[in-house]
PDB file of C-alpha atoms in Angstrom:
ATOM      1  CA  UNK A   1      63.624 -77.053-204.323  1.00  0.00           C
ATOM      2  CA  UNK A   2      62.180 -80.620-204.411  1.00  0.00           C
ATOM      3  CA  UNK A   3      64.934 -82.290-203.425  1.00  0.00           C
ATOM      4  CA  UNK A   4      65.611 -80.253-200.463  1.00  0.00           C
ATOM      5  CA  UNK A   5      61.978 -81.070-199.160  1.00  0.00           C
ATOM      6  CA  UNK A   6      62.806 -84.521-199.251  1.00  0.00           C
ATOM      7  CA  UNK A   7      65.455 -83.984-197.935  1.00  0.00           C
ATOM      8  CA  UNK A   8      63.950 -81.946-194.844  1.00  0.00           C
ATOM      9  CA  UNK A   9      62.189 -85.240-194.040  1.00  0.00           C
ATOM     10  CA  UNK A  10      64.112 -87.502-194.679  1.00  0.00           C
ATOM     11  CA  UNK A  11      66.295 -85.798-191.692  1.00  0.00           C
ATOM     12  CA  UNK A  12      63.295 -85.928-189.558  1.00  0.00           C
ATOM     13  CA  UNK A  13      62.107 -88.769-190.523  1.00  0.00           C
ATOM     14  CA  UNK A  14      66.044 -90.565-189.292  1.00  0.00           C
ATOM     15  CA  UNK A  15      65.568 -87.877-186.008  1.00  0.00           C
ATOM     16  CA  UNK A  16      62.407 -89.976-185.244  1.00  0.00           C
ATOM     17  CA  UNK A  17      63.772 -93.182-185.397  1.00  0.00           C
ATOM     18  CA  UNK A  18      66.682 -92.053-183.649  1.00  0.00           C
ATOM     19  CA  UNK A  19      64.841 -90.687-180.254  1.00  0.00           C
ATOM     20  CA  UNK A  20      62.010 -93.783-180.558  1.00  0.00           C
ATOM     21  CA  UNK A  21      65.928 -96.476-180.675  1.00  0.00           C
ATOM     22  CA  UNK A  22      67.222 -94.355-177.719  1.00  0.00           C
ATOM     23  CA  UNK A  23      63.666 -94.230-176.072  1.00  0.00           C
ATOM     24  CA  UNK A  24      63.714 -98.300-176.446  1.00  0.00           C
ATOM     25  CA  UNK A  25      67.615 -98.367-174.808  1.00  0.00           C
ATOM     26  CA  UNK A  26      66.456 -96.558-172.286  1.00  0.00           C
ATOM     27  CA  UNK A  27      63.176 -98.544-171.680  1.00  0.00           C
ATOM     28  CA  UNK A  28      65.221-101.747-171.871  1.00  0.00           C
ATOM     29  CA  UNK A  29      67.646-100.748-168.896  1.00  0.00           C
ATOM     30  CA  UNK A  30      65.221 -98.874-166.580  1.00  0.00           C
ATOM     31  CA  UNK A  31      62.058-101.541-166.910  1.00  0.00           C
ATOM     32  CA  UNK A  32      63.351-104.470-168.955  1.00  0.00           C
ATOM     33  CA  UNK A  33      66.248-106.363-167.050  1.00  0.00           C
ATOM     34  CA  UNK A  34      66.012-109.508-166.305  1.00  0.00           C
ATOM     35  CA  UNK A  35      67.860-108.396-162.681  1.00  0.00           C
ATOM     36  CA  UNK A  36      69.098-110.514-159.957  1.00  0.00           C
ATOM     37  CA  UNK A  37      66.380-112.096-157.198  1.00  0.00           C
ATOM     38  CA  UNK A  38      67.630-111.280-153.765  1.00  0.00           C
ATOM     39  CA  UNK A  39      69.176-115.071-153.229  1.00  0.00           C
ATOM     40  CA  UNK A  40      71.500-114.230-156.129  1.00  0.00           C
ATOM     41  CA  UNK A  41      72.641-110.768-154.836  1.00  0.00           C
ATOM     42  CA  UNK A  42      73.620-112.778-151.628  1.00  0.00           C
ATOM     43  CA  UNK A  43      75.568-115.019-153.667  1.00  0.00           C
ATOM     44  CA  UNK A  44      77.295-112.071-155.739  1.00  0.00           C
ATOM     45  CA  UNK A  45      78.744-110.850-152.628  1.00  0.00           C
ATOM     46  CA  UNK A  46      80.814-113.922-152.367  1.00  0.00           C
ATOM     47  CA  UNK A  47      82.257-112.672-155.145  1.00  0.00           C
ATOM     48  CA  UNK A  48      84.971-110.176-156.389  1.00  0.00           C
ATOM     49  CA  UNK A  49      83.494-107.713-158.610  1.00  0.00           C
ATOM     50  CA  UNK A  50      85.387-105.581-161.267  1.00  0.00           C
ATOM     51  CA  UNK A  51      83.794-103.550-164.101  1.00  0.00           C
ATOM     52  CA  UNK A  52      84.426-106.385-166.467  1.00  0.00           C
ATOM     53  CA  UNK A  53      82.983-109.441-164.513  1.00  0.00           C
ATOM     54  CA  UNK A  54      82.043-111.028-161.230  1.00  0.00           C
ATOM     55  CA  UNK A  55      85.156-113.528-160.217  1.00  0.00           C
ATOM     56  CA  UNK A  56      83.600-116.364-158.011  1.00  0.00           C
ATOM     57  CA  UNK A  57      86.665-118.153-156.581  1.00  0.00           C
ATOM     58  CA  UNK A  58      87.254-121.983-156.028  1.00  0.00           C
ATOM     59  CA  UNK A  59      88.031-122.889-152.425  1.00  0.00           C
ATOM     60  CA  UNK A  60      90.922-124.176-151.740  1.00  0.00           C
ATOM     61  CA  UNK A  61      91.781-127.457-151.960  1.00  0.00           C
ATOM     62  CA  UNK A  62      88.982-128.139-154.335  1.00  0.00           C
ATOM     63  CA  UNK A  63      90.550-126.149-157.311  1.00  0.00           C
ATOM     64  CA  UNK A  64      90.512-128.813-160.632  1.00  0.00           C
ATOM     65  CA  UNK A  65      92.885-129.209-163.050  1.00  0.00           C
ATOM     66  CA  UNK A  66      93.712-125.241-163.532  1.00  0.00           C
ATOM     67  CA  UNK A  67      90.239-124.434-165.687  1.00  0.00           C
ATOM     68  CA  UNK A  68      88.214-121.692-165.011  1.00  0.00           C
ATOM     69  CA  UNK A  69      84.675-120.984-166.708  1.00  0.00           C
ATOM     70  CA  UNK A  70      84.080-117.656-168.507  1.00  0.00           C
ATOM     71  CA  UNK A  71      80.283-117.125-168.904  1.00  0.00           C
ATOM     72  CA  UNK A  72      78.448-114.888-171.066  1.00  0.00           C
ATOM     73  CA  UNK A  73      74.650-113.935-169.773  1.00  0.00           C
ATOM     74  CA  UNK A  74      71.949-113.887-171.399  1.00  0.00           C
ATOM     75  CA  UNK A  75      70.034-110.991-173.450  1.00  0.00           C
ATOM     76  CA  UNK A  76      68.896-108.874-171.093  1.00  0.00           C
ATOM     77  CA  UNK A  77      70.076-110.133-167.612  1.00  0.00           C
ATOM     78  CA  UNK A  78      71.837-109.335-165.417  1.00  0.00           C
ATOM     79  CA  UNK A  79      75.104-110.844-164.954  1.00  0.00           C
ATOM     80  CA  UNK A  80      74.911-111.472-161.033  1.00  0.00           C
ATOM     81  CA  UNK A  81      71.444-113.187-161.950  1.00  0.00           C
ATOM     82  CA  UNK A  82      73.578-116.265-162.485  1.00  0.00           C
ATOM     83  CA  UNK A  83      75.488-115.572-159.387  1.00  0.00           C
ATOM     84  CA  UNK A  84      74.041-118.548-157.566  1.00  0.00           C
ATOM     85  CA  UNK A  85      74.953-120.963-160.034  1.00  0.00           C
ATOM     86  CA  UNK A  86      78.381-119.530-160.393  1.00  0.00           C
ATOM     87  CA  UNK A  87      78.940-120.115-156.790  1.00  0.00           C
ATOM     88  CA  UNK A  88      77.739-123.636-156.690  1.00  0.00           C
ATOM     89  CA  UNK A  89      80.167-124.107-159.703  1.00  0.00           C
ATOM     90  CA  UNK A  90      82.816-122.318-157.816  1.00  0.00           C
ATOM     91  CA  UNK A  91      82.471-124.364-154.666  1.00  0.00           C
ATOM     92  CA  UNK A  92      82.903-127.452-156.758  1.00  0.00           C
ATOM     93  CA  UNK A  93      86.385-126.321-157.786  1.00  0.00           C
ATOM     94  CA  UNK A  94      86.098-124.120-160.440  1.00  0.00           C
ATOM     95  CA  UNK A  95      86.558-120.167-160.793  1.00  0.00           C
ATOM     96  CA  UNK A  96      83.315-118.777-162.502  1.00  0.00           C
ATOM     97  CA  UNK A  97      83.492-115.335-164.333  1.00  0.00           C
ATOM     98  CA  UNK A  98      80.581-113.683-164.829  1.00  0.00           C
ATOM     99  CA  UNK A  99      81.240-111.182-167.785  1.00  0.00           C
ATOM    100  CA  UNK A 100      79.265-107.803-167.547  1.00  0.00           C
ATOM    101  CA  UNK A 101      78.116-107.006-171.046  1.00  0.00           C
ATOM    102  CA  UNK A 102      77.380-103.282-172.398  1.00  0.00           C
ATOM    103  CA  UNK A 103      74.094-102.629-171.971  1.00  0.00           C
ATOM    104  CA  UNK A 104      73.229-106.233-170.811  1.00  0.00           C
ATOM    105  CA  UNK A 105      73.785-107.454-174.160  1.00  0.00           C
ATOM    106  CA  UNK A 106      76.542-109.721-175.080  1.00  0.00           C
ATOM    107  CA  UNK A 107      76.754-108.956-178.513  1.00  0.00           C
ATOM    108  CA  UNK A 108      78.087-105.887-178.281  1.00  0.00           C
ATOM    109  CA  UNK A 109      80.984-107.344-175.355  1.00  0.00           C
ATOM    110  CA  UNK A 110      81.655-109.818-177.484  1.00  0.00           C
ATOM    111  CA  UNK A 111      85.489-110.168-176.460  1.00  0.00           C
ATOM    112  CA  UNK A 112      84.795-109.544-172.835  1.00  0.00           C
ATOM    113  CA  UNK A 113      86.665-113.026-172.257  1.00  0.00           C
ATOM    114  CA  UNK A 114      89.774-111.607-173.446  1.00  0.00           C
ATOM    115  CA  UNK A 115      89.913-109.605-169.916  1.00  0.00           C
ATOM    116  CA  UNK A 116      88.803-112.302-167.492  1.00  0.00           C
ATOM    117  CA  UNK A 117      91.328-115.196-169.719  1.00  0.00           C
ATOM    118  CA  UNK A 118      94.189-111.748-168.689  1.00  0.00           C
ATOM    119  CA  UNK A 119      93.542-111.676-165.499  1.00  0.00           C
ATOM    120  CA  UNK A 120      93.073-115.318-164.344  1.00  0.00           C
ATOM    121  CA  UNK A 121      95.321-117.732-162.879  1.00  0.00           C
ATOM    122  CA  UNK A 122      93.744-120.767-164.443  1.00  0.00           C
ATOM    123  CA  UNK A 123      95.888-122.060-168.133  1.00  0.00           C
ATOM    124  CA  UNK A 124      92.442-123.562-168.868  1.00  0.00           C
ATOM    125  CA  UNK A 125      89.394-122.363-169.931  1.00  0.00           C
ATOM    126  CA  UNK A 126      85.737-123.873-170.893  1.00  0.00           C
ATOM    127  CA  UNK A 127      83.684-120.525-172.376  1.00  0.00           C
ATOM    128  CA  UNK A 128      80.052-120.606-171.803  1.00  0.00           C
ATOM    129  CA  UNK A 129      76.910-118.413-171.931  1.00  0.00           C
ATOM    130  CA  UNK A 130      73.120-118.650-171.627  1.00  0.00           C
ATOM    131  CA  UNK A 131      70.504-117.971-174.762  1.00  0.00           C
ATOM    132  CA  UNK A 132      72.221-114.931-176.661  1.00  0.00           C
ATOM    133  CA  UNK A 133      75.395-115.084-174.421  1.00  0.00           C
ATOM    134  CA  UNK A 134      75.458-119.070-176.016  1.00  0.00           C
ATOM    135  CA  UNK A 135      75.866-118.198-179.319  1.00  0.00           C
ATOM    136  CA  UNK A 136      78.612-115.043-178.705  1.00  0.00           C
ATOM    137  CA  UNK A 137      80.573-117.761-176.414  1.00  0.00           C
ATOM    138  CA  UNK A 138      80.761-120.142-179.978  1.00  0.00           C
ATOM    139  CA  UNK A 139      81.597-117.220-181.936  1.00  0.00           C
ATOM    140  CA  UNK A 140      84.327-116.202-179.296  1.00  0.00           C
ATOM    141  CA  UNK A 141      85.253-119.844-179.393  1.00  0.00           C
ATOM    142  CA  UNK A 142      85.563-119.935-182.994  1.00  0.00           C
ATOM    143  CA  UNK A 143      87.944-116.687-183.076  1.00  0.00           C
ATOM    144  CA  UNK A 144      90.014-117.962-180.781  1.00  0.00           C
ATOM    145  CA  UNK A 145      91.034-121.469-181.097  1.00  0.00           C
ATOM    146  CA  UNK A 146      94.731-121.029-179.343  1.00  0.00           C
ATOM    147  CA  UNK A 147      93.568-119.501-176.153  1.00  0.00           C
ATOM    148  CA  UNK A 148      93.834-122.818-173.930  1.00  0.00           C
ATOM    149  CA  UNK A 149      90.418-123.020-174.446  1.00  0.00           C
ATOM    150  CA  UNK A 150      89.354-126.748-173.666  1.00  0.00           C
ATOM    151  CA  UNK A 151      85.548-126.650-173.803  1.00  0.00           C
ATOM    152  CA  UNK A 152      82.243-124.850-174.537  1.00  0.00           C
ATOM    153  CA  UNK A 153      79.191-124.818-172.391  1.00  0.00           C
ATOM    154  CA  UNK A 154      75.725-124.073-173.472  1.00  0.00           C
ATOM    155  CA  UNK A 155      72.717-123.690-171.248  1.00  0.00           C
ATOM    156  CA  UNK A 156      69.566-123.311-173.647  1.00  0.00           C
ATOM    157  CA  UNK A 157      71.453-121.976-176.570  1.00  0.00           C
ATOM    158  CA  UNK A 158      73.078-122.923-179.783  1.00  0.00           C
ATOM    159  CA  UNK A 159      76.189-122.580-180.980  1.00  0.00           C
ATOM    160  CA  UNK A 160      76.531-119.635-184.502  1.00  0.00           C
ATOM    161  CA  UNK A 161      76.029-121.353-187.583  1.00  0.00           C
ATOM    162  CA  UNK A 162      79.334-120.630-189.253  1.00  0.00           C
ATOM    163  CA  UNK A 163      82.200-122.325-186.975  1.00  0.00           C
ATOM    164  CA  UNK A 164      85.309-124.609-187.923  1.00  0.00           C
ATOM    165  CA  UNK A 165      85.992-125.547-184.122  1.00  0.00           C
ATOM    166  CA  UNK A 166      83.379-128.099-184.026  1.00  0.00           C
ATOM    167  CA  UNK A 167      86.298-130.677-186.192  1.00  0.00           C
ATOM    168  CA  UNK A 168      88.676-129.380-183.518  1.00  0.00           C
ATOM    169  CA  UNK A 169      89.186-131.338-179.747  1.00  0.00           C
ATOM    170  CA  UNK A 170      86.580-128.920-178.053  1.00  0.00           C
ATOM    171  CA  UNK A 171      84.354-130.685-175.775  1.00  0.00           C
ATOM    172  CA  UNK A 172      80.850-129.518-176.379  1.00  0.00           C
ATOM    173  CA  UNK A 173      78.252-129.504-173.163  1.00  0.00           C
ATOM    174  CA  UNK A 174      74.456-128.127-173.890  1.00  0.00           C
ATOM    175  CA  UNK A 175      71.844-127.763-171.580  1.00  0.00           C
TER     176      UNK A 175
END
């Protein structure tokens, strides 16, 4: 009899928690995005969008050495929020992709890179993110030392504790 009282609320107790995390998703994408301002919509549109990523392409004649960059946003941003630096980048001869994360949250699309590194043309690839989407491009770095990848780029971010590719011939960029 006792333990099916505790029981009882420890059941609603794990309901509660479950509807105040969905109520916080929820919050999070309505309210809490970090979106993008108006100038970087404009930019997006130079882009091609999939449901992976944004693809902002190098002009041509101006493509370099076949690398593209792979970029993982930050917590809570929108990917196309960077969408004016990935042009700039883009116009300087090299193809940006802008992964879209579940949720706007890179750790949970943490091999996103795996589809843009598919479907590029480049052989070459430097993996970068901003903040959270920093430290998932290191891990993804770390897990996958054989996929051409030539460098890591980190605008205010860290790379994850635990990595063996910083012996390796990765060039290292932070921001």
């Amino acid at each position: 009899m006792k333990s099916t009282k505790i029981t009882k609320r420890l059941l609603m107790l794990l309901g509660v928690v479950l509807i105040l995390l969905a109520g916080s998703v929820t919050y999070m994408q309505v309210s809490g995005l970090y979106r993008a301002t108006p100038t970087a919509q404009r930019a997006a549109h130079s882009a091609t969008e999939t449901a992976d990523y944004w693809a902002f392409s190098s002009k041509a004649g101006t493509a370099k050495k076949d690398t593209a960059i792979i970029f993982y946003p930050g917590a809570f941003v929108t990917s196309d929020a960077y969408a004016i630096w990935a042009k700039d980048v883009a116009q300087a001869g090299y193809p940006v992709y802008l992964l879209k994360t579940p949720l706007s949250f890179s750790l949970i699309g943490q091999n996103k890179a795996d589809v843009a590194i598919k479907n590029s043309h480049a052989h070459h690839f430097v993996i970068s993110g901003h903040s959270l989407g920093g430290v998932v491009a290191s891990g993804y770095v770390d897990k996958h030392p054989k996929a051409h990848i030539t460098g890591l780029l980190l605008l205010a971010s860290y790379p994850q504790e635990k990595t063996i590719w910083q012996s390796e011939a990765i060039l290292l960029f932070c921001h």
